[in-house]
XYZ file of C-alpha atoms in Angstrom:
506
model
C 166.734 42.233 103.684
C 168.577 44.841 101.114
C 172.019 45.223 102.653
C 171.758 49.217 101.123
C 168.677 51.463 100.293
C 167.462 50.495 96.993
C 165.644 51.979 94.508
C 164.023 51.701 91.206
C 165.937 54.206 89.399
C 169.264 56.486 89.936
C 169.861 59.341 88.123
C 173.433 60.893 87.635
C 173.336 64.247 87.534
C 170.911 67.057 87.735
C 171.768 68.970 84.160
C 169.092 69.411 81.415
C 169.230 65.305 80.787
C 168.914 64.556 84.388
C 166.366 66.574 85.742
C 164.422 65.907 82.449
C 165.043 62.246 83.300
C 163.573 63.081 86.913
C 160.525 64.606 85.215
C 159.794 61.914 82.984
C 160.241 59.260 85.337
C 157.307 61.047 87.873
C 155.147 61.451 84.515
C 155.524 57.746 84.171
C 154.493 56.853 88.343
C 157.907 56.149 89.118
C 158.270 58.185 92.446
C 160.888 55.527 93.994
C 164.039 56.769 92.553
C 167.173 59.269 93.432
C 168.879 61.948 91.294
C 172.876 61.987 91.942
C 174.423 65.339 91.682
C 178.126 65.825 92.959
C 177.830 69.256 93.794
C 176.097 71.679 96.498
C 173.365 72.845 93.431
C 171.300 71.665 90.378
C 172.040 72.848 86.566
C 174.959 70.661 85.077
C 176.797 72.826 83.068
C 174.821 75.912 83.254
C 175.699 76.030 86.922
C 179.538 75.171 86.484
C 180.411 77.709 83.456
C 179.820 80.972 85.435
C 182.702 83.046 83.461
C 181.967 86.386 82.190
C 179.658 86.455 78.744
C 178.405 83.094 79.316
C 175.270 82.363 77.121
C 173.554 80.333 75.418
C 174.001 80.059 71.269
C 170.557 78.766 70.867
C 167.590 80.402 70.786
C 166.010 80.907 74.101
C 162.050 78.981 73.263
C 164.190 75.866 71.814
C 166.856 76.140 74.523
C 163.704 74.586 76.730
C 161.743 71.485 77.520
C 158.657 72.033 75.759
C 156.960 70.374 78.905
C 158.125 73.783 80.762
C 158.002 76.448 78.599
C 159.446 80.000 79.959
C 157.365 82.616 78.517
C 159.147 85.536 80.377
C 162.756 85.047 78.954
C 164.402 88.325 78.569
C 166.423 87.505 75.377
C 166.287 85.728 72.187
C 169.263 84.427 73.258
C 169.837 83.821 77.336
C 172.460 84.061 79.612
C 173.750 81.580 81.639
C 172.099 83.011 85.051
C 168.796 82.902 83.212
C 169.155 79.519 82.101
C 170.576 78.334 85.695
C 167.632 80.451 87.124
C 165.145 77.814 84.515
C 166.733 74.704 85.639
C 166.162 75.872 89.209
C 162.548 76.597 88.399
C 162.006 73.203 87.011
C 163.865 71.653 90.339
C 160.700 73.263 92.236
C 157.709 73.109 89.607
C 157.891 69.543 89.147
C 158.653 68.730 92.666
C 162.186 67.216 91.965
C 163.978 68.761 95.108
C 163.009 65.592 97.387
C 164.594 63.115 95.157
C 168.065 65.235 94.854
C 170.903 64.560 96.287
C 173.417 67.102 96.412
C 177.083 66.804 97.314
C 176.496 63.027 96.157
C 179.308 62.127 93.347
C 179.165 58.709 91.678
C 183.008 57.212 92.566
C 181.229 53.116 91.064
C 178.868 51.937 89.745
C 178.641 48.267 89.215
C 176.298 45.328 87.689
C 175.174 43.255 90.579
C 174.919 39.893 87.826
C 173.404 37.796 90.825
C 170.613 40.280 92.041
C 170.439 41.896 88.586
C 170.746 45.787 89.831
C 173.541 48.314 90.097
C 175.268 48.650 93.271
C 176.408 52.657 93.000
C 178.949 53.719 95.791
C 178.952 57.055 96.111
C 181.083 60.020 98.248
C 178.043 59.928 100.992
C 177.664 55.955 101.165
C 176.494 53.326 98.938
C 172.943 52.216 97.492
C 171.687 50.154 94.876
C 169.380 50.489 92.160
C 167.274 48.500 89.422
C 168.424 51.096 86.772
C 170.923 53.541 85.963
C 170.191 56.698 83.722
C 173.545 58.647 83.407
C 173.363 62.171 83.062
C 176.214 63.635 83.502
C 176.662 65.019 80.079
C 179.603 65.702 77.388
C 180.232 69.693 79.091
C 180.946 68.221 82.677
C 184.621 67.349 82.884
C 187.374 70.150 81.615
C 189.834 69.391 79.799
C 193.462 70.989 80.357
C 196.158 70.066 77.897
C 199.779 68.954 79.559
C 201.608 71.722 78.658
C 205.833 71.654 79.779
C 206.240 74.028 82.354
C 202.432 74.698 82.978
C 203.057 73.581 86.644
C 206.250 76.197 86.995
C 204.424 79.041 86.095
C 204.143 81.853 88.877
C 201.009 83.418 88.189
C 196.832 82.200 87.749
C 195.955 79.220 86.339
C 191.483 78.218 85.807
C 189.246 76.562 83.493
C 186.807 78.809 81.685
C 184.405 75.936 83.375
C 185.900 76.650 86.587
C 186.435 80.603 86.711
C 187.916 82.274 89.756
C 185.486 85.631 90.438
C 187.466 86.164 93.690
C 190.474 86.410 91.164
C 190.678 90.427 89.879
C 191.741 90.669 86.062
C 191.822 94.731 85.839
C 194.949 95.614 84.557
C 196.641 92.033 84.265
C 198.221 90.401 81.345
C 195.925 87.907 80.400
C 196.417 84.735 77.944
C 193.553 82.907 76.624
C 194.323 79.390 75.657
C 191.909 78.304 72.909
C 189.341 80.048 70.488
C 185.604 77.833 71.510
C 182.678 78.800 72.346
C 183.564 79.998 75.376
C 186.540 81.843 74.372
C 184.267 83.678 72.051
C 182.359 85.120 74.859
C 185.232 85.586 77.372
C 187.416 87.554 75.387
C 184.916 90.636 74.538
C 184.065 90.465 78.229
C 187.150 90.829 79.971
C 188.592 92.789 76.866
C 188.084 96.307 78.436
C 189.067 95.533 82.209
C 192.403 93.947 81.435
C 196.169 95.738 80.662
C 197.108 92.828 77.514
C 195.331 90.196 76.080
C 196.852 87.473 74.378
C 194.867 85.124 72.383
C 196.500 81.876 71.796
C 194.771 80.404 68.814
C 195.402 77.003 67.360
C 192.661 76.940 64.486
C 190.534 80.200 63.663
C 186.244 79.328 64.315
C 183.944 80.419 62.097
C 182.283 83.437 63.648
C 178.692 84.666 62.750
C 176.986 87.530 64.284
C 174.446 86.981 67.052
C 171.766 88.566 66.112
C 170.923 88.793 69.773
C 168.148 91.146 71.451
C 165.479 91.816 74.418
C 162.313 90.368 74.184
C 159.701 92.835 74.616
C 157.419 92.909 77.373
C 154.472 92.809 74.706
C 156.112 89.382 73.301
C 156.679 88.492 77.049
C 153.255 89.107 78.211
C 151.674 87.932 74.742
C 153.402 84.324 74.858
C 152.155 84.196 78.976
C 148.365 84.704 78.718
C 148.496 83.096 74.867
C 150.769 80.158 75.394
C 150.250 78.751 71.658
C 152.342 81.521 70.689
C 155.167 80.114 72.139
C 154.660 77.191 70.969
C 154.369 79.044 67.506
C 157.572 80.513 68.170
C 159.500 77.485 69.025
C 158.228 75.284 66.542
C 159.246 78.029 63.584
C 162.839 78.204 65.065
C 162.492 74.056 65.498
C 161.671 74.161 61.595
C 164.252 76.638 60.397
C 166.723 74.685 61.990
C 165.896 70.987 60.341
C 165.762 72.645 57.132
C 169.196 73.310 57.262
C 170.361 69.813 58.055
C 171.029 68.950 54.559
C 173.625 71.210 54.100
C 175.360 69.901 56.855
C 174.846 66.273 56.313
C 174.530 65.545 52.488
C 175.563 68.700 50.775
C 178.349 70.797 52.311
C 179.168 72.645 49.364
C 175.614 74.151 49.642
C 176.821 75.413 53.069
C 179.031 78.046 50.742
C 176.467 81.192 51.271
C 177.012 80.616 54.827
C 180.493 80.808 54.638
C 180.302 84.069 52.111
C 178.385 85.610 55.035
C 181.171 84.541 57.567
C 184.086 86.133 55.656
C 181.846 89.490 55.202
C 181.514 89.170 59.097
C 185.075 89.298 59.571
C 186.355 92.333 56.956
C 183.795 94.351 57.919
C 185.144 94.031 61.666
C 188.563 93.636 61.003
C 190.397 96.117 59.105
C 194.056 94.858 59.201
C 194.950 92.668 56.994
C 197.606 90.750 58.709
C 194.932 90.006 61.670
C 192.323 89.293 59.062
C 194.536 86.387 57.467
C 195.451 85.031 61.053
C 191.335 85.054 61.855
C 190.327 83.481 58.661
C 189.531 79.843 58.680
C 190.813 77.630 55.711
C 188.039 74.971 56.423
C 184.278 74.375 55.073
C 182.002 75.988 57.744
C 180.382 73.980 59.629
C 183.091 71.577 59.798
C 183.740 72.816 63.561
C 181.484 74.096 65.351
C 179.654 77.548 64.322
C 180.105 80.438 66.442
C 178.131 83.071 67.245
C 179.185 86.813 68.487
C 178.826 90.078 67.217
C 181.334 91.360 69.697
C 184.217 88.897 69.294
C 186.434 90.439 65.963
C 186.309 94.153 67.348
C 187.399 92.916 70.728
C 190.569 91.209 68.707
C 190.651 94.691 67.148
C 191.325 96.721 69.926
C 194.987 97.898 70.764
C 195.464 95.777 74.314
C 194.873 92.358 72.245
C 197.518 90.059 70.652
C 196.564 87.046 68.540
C 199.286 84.235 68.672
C 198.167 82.170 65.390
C 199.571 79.233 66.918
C 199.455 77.244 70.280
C 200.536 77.025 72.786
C 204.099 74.944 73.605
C 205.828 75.510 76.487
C 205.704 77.709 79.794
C 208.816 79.269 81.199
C 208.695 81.067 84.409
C 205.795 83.852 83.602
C 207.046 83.580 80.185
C 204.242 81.605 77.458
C 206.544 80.164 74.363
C 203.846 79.120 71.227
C 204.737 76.505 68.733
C 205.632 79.663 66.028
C 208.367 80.636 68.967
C 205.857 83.819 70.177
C 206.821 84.182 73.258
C 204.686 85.950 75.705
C 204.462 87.793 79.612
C 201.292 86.572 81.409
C 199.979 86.825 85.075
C 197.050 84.646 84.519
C 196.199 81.668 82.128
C 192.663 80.872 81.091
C 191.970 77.806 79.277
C 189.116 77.698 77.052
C 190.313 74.444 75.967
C 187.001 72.532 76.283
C 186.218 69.100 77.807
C 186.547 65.323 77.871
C 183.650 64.680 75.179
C 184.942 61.663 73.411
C 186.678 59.939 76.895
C 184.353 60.957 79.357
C 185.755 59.990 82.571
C 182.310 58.716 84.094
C 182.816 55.864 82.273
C 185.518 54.988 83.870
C 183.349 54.275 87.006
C 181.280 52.155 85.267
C 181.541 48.530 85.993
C 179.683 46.076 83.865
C 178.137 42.444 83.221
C 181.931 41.360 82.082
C 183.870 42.643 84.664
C 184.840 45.335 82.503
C 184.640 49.624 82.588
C 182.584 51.432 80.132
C 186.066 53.202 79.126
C 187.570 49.573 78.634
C 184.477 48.519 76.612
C 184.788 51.896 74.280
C 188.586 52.216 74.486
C 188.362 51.461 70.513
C 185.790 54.322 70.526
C 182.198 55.225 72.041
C 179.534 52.804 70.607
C 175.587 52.610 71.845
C 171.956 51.460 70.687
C 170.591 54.442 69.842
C 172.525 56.628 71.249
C 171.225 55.034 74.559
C 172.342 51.705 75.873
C 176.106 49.974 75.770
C 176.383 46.258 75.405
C 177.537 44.632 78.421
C 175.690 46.936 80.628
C 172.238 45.868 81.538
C 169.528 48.426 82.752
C 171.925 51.156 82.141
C 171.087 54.184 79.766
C 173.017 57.446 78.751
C 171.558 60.421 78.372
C 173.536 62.442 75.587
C 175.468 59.450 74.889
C 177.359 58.869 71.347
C 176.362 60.296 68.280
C 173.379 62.520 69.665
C 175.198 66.174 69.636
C 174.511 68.602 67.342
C 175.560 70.702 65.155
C 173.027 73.265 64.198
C 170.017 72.794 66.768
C 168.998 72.534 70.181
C 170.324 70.089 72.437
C 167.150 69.255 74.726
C 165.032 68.144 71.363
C 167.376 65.685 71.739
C 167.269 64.601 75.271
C 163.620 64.419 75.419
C 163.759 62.065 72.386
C 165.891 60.345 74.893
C 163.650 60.478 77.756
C 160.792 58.770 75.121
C 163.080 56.044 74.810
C 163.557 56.154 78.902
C 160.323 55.572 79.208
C 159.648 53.038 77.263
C 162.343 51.043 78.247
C 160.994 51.030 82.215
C 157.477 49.972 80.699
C 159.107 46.986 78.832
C 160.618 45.816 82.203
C 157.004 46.562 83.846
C 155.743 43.963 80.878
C 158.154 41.569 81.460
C 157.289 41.502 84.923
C 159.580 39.964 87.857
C 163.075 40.955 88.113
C 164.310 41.289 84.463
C 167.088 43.401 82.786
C 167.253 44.086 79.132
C 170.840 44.359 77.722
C 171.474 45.180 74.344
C 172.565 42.566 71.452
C 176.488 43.543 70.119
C 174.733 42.889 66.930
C 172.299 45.139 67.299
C 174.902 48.061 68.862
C 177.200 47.365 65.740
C 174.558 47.571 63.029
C 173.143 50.959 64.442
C 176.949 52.483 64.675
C 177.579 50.839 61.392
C 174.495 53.370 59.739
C 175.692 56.095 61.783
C 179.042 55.640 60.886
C 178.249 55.186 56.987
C 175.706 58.088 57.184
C 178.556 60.394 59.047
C 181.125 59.860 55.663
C 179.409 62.369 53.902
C 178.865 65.009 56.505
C 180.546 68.545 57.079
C 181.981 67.082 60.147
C 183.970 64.261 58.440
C 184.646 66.106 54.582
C 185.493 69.915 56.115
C 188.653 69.578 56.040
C 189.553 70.543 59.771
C 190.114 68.241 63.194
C 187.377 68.770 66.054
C 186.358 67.850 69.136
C 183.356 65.807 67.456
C 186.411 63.403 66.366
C 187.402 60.684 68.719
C 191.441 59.697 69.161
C 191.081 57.469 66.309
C 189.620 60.032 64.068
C 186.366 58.609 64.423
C 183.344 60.856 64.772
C 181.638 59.304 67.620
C 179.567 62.923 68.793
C 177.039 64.523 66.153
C 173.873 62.644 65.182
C 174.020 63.058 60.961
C 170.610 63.659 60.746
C 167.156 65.759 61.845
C 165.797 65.617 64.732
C 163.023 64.463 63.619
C 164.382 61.243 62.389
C 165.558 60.955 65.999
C 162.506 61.267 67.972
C 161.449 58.315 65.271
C 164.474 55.877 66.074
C 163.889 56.694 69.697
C 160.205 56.522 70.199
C 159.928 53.303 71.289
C 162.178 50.081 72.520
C 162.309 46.938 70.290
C 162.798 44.322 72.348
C 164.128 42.036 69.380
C 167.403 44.388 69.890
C 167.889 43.311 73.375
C 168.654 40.083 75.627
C 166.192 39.536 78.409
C 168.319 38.751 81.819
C 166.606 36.845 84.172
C 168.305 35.752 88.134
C 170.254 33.133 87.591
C 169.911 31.384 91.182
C 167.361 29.190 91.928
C 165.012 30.663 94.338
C 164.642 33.903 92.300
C 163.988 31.565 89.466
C 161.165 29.947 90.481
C 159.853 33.170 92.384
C 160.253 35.018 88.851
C 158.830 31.997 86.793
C 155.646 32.502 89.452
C 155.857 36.011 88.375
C 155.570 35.260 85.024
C 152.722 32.636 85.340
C 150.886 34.933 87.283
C 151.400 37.781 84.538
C 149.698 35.724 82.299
């Protein structure tokens, strides 16, 4: 008898990859499985960054599994409720909501070599499953820079991931660590409410104006009782988007219109010069990632907001000391200082074939098949793992490429039949990072001239996928099984049960 419950697949998380993964895995008749999800609701990130402004920087019908389409979105660009809201919606549709397991965070995982599944112990109990598909995503963990004095200081500390609402800003003297994506929409939101804004900024984004609006209920109701029109819609911004891979992958000096636009963006909104040289970037665009607000440079402008062009060093008392020597009063620190991307800590709980964690495996830097499997970890597949961000598109065309390769993989270990677990070949892993890797030395990301959070410790880029995503869905369609090592139980009695399997197969 199983000493724990067991089942045929857990999934880690319940964010766009995971609840996709839950989908797929019902599309496929695989109803015996779990999803993970360490806190009391589903939507991965979209649940966690609740801060004011929050919103999405892709357009709405791509932001969107095109197994769900939404045809009543209210903007071409959503907000984070609406996109929680979706996520919910999907939870119910697809009848996902028995499988989830809230309040259920992953502290192990590890390979069970002997009965070939992972044993995952969790902060509700322990259970074991055949496979592993971890979700948990690049956005999930916040990351907060040691800063002297940080723990000293007398006033609010938060995340922009993990934003206080009981906490009242009006009339406080706010500093805002870091100039993201989520910076971008914080600071125009809480602009107006607070006494002083300080803006600690490091490196200056490129900003470009969001050319954001409502979508009409004649678009709303037309794309609900004609659904091709959606489609229409999403495959146009799909195509407009892989056009302008090139740029960013082969030719960045092409990407110079784009950054013409940029600079007009910022002299039209800001008319000092001294703030305008502080706001202007001295990088190729694209090299970080591009921002989008139309709200963000007259916010800066406004009298009640500073911008430190430096960051920040030291904290003394209520007193914020920059690298320059600005020094600055505060009641409240937000950081906007993004998130373990490159050293996610999940992988840290990840126990493998060798003995080994995922982090000890990657501590050189994050390598995978296909942006999918790790060497060393049988039956185990990442959803959003290396090299499959990027940097001009939507995410989930991605992570159902992903979740094509998911399901695959479980009808390869229906084939095989018995208890089997595929593992990929280091020789296969290395050769597929070694194109990526070659492929990458010519992008944006690597020949901008800037340092970003697609770059590992060693300077590696180990995030963005350098290509369309079109080429991805091709790489990812299917498994080949000549890129993997068949495991089979090593004991005797599951041998000859497994070679009985086999014969029977046949």
């Amino acid at each position: 008898m199983d000493r724990y419950e067991h089942v045929r697949a857990a999934v880690i998380g319940s964010g766009f990859g995971g609840l996709g993964a839950a989908v797929r895995l019902r599309r496929e008749g695989i109803t015996d499985f779990v999803v993970l999800e360490r806190a009391a609701s589903v939507g991965g990130t979209w649940r966690d960054n609740s801060y004011p402004g929050c919103a999405c920087d892709v357009p709405s019908h791509l932001y969107s599994f095109s197994f769900a389409p939404n045809p009543d979105w209210p903007r071409t660009f959503s907000g984070q409720p609406h996109i929680r809201a979706y996520l919910e919606n999907v939870a119910d549709t697809f009848g996902l909501r028995p499988h989830i397991r809230l309040g259920h965070e992953v502290l192990t995982m590890r390979w069970d070599a002997d009965e070939l599944r992972w044993e995952i112990e969790t902060s509700q109990g322990t259970l074991t499953a055949d496979v592993v598909v971890s979700a948990t995503g690049p956005l999930s963990d916040p990351k907060i820079p040691e800063i002297p004095g940080l723990a000293g200081f007398d006033g609010k500390v938060f995340h922009s991931a993990q934003w206080d609402h009981d906490y009242e800003l009006r009339g406080k003297r706010v500093a805002m660590i870091g100039t993201g994506a989520s910076a971008i929409q914080i600071v125009p939101a809480i602009q107006p409410e607070v006494g002083r804004l300080t803006l600690f900024q490091r490196t200056p984004p490129w900003v470009m104006p969001r050319m954001d609006r409502a979508i009409s209920g004649a678009e709303r109701w037309l794309h609900d009782k004609v659904p091709v029109t959606a489609a229409a819609r999403r495959r146009l911004l799909w195509g407009i988007r892989e056009l302008q891979v090139g740029a960013f992958t082969k030719h960045p000096n092409e990407l110079g219109l784009i950054e013409s636009i940029g600079r007009s963006n910022i002299r039209r909104s800001i008319k000092d010069p001294a703030l305008r040289a502080k706001l202007t970037p001295s990088y190729r665009i694209g090299c970080k990632r591009i921002l989008l607000s139309s709200t963000y440079y007259p916010a800066l402008a406004r009298p009640n907001v500073d911008v430190v062009a430096s960051g920040l060093k030291e904290v003394r008392g209520n007193t914020l000391v920059a690298s320059d020597g600005t020094e600055t009063e505060a009641d409240v620190i937000i950081f906007g200082t993004g998130f373990h991307v490159t050293d996610m800590p999940i992988a840290e709980r990840v126990v493998g074939a060798q003995g080994v964690t995922l982090a000890e495996a990657w501590k050189d830097g994050m390598e995978s098949l296909r942006g999918a499997t790790a060497a060393g970890f049988p039956n185990w597949m990442t959803i959003i793992g290396p090299n499959t961000g990027l940097g001009n598109s939507s995410m989930i065309l991605m992570i159902e490429s992903q979740l094509s390769y998911l399901a695959d993989y479980l009808r390869q270990l229906n084939v095989l039949g018995g208890r089997a677990a595929l593992d990929p070949r280091p020789a296969a892993v290395s050769a597929w990072n070694e194109r990526v890797q070659q492929r990458m030395k010519r992008t944006v990301w690597n020949t901008g001239g800037c340092t970003s959070w697609y770059l590992d410790a060693n300077g590696r880029n180990t995030t963005i996928w350098p290509g369309t995503t079109t080429e991805f869905r091709r790489a990812t369609r299917e498994v080949d099984l000549g890129e993997y090592q068949v495991i089979r139980p090593v004991s005797a009695d599951a041998g000859i049960a497994d070679r009985a399997a086999d014969k029977e197969a046949v």
